[in-house]
Amino acid sequence: MKKEMVCISCPKGCRMTVEYEGDKVLEVLGNSCSKGWDYAVDEITKPVRIVTSTVKVRGGKLTVVPVKTNKPVRRHLIFDVMNEIYKAEVKAPVKEGQVIIKNAADSGADIIATLDLKKI
Amino acid sequence: MIEKRSLVIIGAGPAGLAAAVKAKKAGIKDVLLIDRDIQLGGILKQCIHNGFGLHVFKEELTGPEFALRYIREIEELKVEYKLNTMVISVDKNKRITTVNPDDGLIVYEARSIILAMGCRERPRGALRIPGTNPSGIFSAGTAQRFVNIEGMKPGKTALILGSGDIGLIMARRLTLEGMKVRAVCEIMPHPGGLTRNIVQCLEDFNIPLKLSTTVIAIHGKRRIEGVTIAQVDDSFKPVKGTEKYIECDMLLLSVGLIPENELAEEAGVELDPVTGGARVNQYLETNIDGIYACGNVLHVHDLVDYVAIEAEKAAKSAVRKIKGKTRKIKKRIELITGNGIRYTVPQFIDVTDKEEKIKIYFRSTSIMESIKINAICKDEIIFSKKLKRVAPAEMEYIIISTDDIRGRKMIIEARAK
Ligand SMILES: Cc1cc2nc3c(=O)[nH]c(=O)nc-3n(C[C@H](O)[C@H](O)[C@H](O)COP(=O)(O)OP(=O)(O)OC[C@H]3O[C@@H](n4cnc5c(N)ncnc54)[C@H](O)[C@@H]3O)c2cc1C
Ligand code: SF4
């Protein structure tokens, strides 16, 4: 089977034609780097996404701190991960890379801060 | 009092930060970076999604993380910066007037200036949608700031007008925060943003993208209650019978960015009416000697990586000028946009006595497949490159050698193969 897809691993957005049989990718055309191949395989077998959002902060210069999953999570888990993010709260100061939720929604990914945030 | 600096950079977004780091590393000791905001990083602070840095840092970062990489270098290199400081004027003698609540008015005199003021969003006024003027209408960037920096929910149900990247990113962001996005409407027959964002921001969440569709009326007295949308014909006129009422308490506008160039104009910098940014040569120097431009103030970029790369180039040029290492210019070649090309950067090329390879960035006027990009001097094709596809949303480039250029004009055009 053939499928047209756009690699979303980076904003270049290479347009690729992927040939596959069942779960097996046979050929990828149009990718500019190896990430494109990996993306095509994932998209056929198990689509994944990085989730980014914000988590509430107590006593910080701002009331929320931006966060992300430290690795891509299965697409169907996005809202389960978000549910844990809604409930979470951290105390300032926050450091970039600090783990805020471990293994969010059993996705295998941690939620980490993407910014340093000082105390007020 | 007038303070002197070799290089003053206006704007501390990714463009200003990257330029400052580069110039300082190249040995310019007195670099000054100025921003009116209270933090370094420019608009990146509110772009909390990932997709930045793959080209510059070889890893995928969020906006704040990308900015932080540069901010740490700024601190390590002890680059002088002034925040909460507004530049109110620049003149052609490279005098920069600033105000700041602590120091009041300070005037700087620079040997070189890099303009890196970014851009702002087109406001509703530029659209002229008839109807009431209730609350609940935001630019997508304003909504982005509310949600991502202030942690607020600006409403419950949204319609987004314009499929620019910020609108697409916000469609996903509102959805993740539990708000409902009814649709993204785009007046053009093609989306404005990157395909990547159509896939992961709309398709992933089943948010409809309605092309050739616009908002023709806004309803609601104090707070917006709904909008009427309609399909448009080839001349962008609403088609009778296609009107549809959509209930929503937010209307987000993502209808384009305009470079913030009032300062440049005042200094006598010539602007390109298409990009809204300065006209520059291959060194990113404007028509005013020693004034350079880079980042979104020069032309709107979709990849922050390209902003950083462009900024480093502007810094390199400024450093060369400060160190007195520029070459004599033999002639100036004007670039002319031919068939299918919306704009080019640079807009002109200064040819010196040394051969140079010049990267010319361009955007097309529409989506075109299987084409050739030609560079033409004196009716002769001096360079040609095949491209599978070009789209207005995606910047492309060609590389030309100055040795191949003839005459004083060069046309860049797109033709079917
Ligand atoms: C609202 C908005 C949202 C965006 N969201 C995204 C996104 O989600 N994803 C994406 O890839 N791209 C996004 N972009 C595009 C993004 O702007 C660029 O990729 C990149 O940030 C441009 O960098 P820059 O340094 O040129 O400009 P900016 O980051 O805009 O920085 C310009 C800086 O100049 C300062 N400044 C301006 N005028 C003055 C003055 N007179 N005196 C002192 N300081 C001044 C400003 O305060 C600002 O800090 C967005 C743009 C806008 C306007
Ligand atoms: S294939 Fe490589 S260059 Fe192309 S979009 Fe994917 S990651 Fe980017």
PDB file of N, CA and C and ligand atoms in Angstrom, chain A residues 6-16 28 30-39, chain B residues 54-55 196, ligand 2:
ATOM      1  N   VAL A   6       3.052  13.892   5.448  1.00  0.00           N
ATOM      2  CA  VAL A   6       3.979  14.994   5.668  1.00  0.00           C
ATOM      3  C   VAL A   6       4.739  14.705   6.944  1.00  0.00           C
ATOM      4  N   CYS A   7       6.054  14.700   6.868  1.00  0.00           N
ATOM      5  CA  CYS A   7       6.847  14.501   8.085  1.00  0.00           C
ATOM      6  C   CYS A   7       6.676  15.736   8.948  1.00  0.00           C
ATOM      7  N   ILE A   8       6.267  15.547  10.201  1.00  0.00           N
ATOM      8  CA  ILE A   8       6.090  16.711  11.073  1.00  0.00           C
ATOM      9  C   ILE A   8       7.172  16.747  12.144  1.00  0.00           C
ATOM     10  N   SER A   9       8.266  16.026  11.908  1.00  0.00           N
ATOM     11  CA  SER A   9       9.334  16.027  12.909  1.00  0.00           C
ATOM     12  C   SER A   9      10.019  17.377  13.012  1.00  0.00           C
ATOM     13  N   CYS A  10       9.978  18.164  11.950  1.00  0.00           N
ATOM     14  CA  CYS A  10      10.501  19.515  12.042  1.00  0.00           C
ATOM     15  C   CYS A  10       9.681  20.373  11.102  1.00  0.00           C
ATOM     16  N   PRO A  11       9.774  21.698  11.252  1.00  0.00           N
ATOM     17  CA  PRO A  11       8.880  22.553  10.468  1.00  0.00           C
ATOM     18  C   PRO A  11       9.130  22.538   8.957  1.00  0.00           C
ATOM     19  N   LYS A  12      10.166  21.860   8.507  1.00  0.00           N
ATOM     20  CA  LYS A  12      10.390  21.805   7.075  1.00  0.00           C
ATOM     21  C   LYS A  12       9.225  21.083   6.388  1.00  0.00           C
ATOM     22  N   GLY A  13       8.668  20.098   7.089  1.00  0.00           N
ATOM     23  CA  GLY A  13       7.468  19.432   6.597  1.00  0.00           C
ATOM     24  C   GLY A  13       7.648  18.736   5.263  1.00  0.00           C
ATOM     25  N   CYS A  14       8.608  17.839   5.161  1.00  0.00           N
ATOM     26  CA  CYS A  14       8.842  17.142   3.889  1.00  0.00           C
ATOM     27  C   CYS A  14       7.620  16.303   3.518  1.00  0.00           C
ATOM     28  N   ARG A  15       7.265  16.355   2.250  1.00  0.00           N
ATOM     29  CA  ARG A  15       6.158  15.556   1.737  1.00  0.00           C
ATOM     30  C   ARG A  15       6.713  14.207   1.318  1.00  0.00           C
ATOM     31  N   MET A  16       6.172  13.157   1.883  1.00  0.00           N
ATOM     32  CA  MET A  16       6.759  11.841   1.631  1.00  0.00           C
ATOM     33  C   MET A  16       5.714  10.882   1.072  1.00  0.00           C
ATOM     34  N   VAL A  28      10.431   4.826   1.733  1.00  0.00           N
ATOM     35  CA  VAL A  28       9.997   6.192   1.993  1.00  0.00           C
ATOM     36  C   VAL A  28      10.683   7.090   0.977  1.00  0.00           C
ATOM     37  N   GLY A  30      11.051  11.179  -0.488  1.00  0.00           N
ATOM     38  CA  GLY A  30      10.748  12.593  -0.262  1.00  0.00           C
ATOM     39  C   GLY A  30      11.255  13.149   1.057  1.00  0.00           C
ATOM     40  N   ASN A  31      11.747  12.274   1.962  1.00  0.00           N
ATOM     41  CA  ASN A  31      12.264  12.780   3.227  1.00  0.00           C
ATOM     42  C   ASN A  31      13.653  13.376   3.021  1.00  0.00           C
ATOM     43  N   SER A  32      13.984  14.434   3.798  1.00  0.00           N
ATOM     44  CA  SER A  32      15.298  15.062   3.648  1.00  0.00           C
ATOM     45  C   SER A  32      16.297  14.543   4.658  1.00  0.00           C
ATOM     46  N   CYS A  33      15.828  13.793   5.657  1.00  0.00           N
ATOM     47  CA  CYS A  33      16.783  13.249   6.623  1.00  0.00           C
ATOM     48  C   CYS A  33      16.190  11.978   7.220  1.00  0.00           C
ATOM     49  N   SER A  34      16.987  11.298   8.051  1.00  0.00           N
ATOM     50  CA  SER A  34      16.565   9.989   8.537  1.00  0.00           C
ATOM     51  C   SER A  34      15.377  10.080   9.489  1.00  0.00           C
ATOM     52  N   LYS A  35      15.179  11.265  10.074  1.00  0.00           N
ATOM     53  CA  LYS A  35      14.026  11.432  10.962  1.00  0.00           C
ATOM     54  C   LYS A  35      12.731  11.194  10.199  1.00  0.00           C
ATOM     55  N   GLY A  36      12.748  11.510   8.930  1.00  0.00           N
ATOM     56  CA  GLY A  36      11.567  11.329   8.090  1.00  0.00           C
ATOM     57  C   GLY A  36      11.189   9.855   8.005  1.00  0.00           C
ATOM     58  N   TRP A  37      12.188   9.020   7.848  1.00  0.00           N
ATOM     59  CA  TRP A  37      11.960   7.571   7.783  1.00  0.00           C
ATOM     60  C   TRP A  37      11.358   7.088   9.102  1.00  0.00           C
ATOM     61  N   ASP A  38      11.991   7.517  10.213  1.00  0.00           N
ATOM     62  CA  ASP A  38      11.496   7.117  11.526  1.00  0.00           C
ATOM     63  C   ASP A  38      10.053   7.567  11.730  1.00  0.00           C
ATOM     64  N   TYR A  39       9.784   8.780  11.275  1.00  0.00           N
ATOM     65  CA  TYR A  39       8.437   9.307  11.438  1.00  0.00           C
ATOM     66  C   TYR A  39       7.427   8.459  10.669  1.00  0.00           C
TER      67      TYR A  39
ATOM     68  N   LEU B  54      15.571  22.449  15.412  1.00  0.00           N
ATOM     69  CA  LEU B  54      16.097  21.238  14.785  1.00  0.00           C
ATOM     70  C   LEU B  54      17.285  21.505  13.874  1.00  0.00           C
ATOM     71  N   HIS B  55      17.316  22.669  13.253  1.00  0.00           N
ATOM     72  CA  HIS B  55      18.417  22.963  12.338  1.00  0.00           C
ATOM     73  C   HIS B  55      19.608  23.583  13.044  1.00  0.00           C
ATOM     74  N   ARG B 196       2.704  20.792   8.469  1.00  0.00           N
ATOM     75  CA  ARG B 196       2.943  20.106   9.739  1.00  0.00           C
ATOM     76  C   ARG B 196       1.899  20.521  10.781  1.00  0.00           C
TER      77      ARG B 196
HETATM   78  S1  SF4 C   2      12.388  14.459   6.857  1.00  0.00           S
HETATM   79 FE1  SF4 C   2      13.865  15.536   8.147  1.00  0.00          FE
HETATM   80  S2  SF4 C   2      13.978  17.581   7.225  1.00  0.00           S
HETATM   81 FE2  SF4 C   2      12.112  16.612   6.404  1.00  0.00          FE
HETATM   82  S3  SF4 C   2      10.484  17.313   7.808  1.00  0.00           S
HETATM   83 FE3  SF4 C   2      11.228  15.339   8.559  1.00  0.00          FE
HETATM   84  S4  SF4 C   2      12.756  15.900  10.085  1.00  0.00           S
HETATM   85 FE4  SF4 C   2      12.420  17.720   8.834  1.00  0.00          FE
END
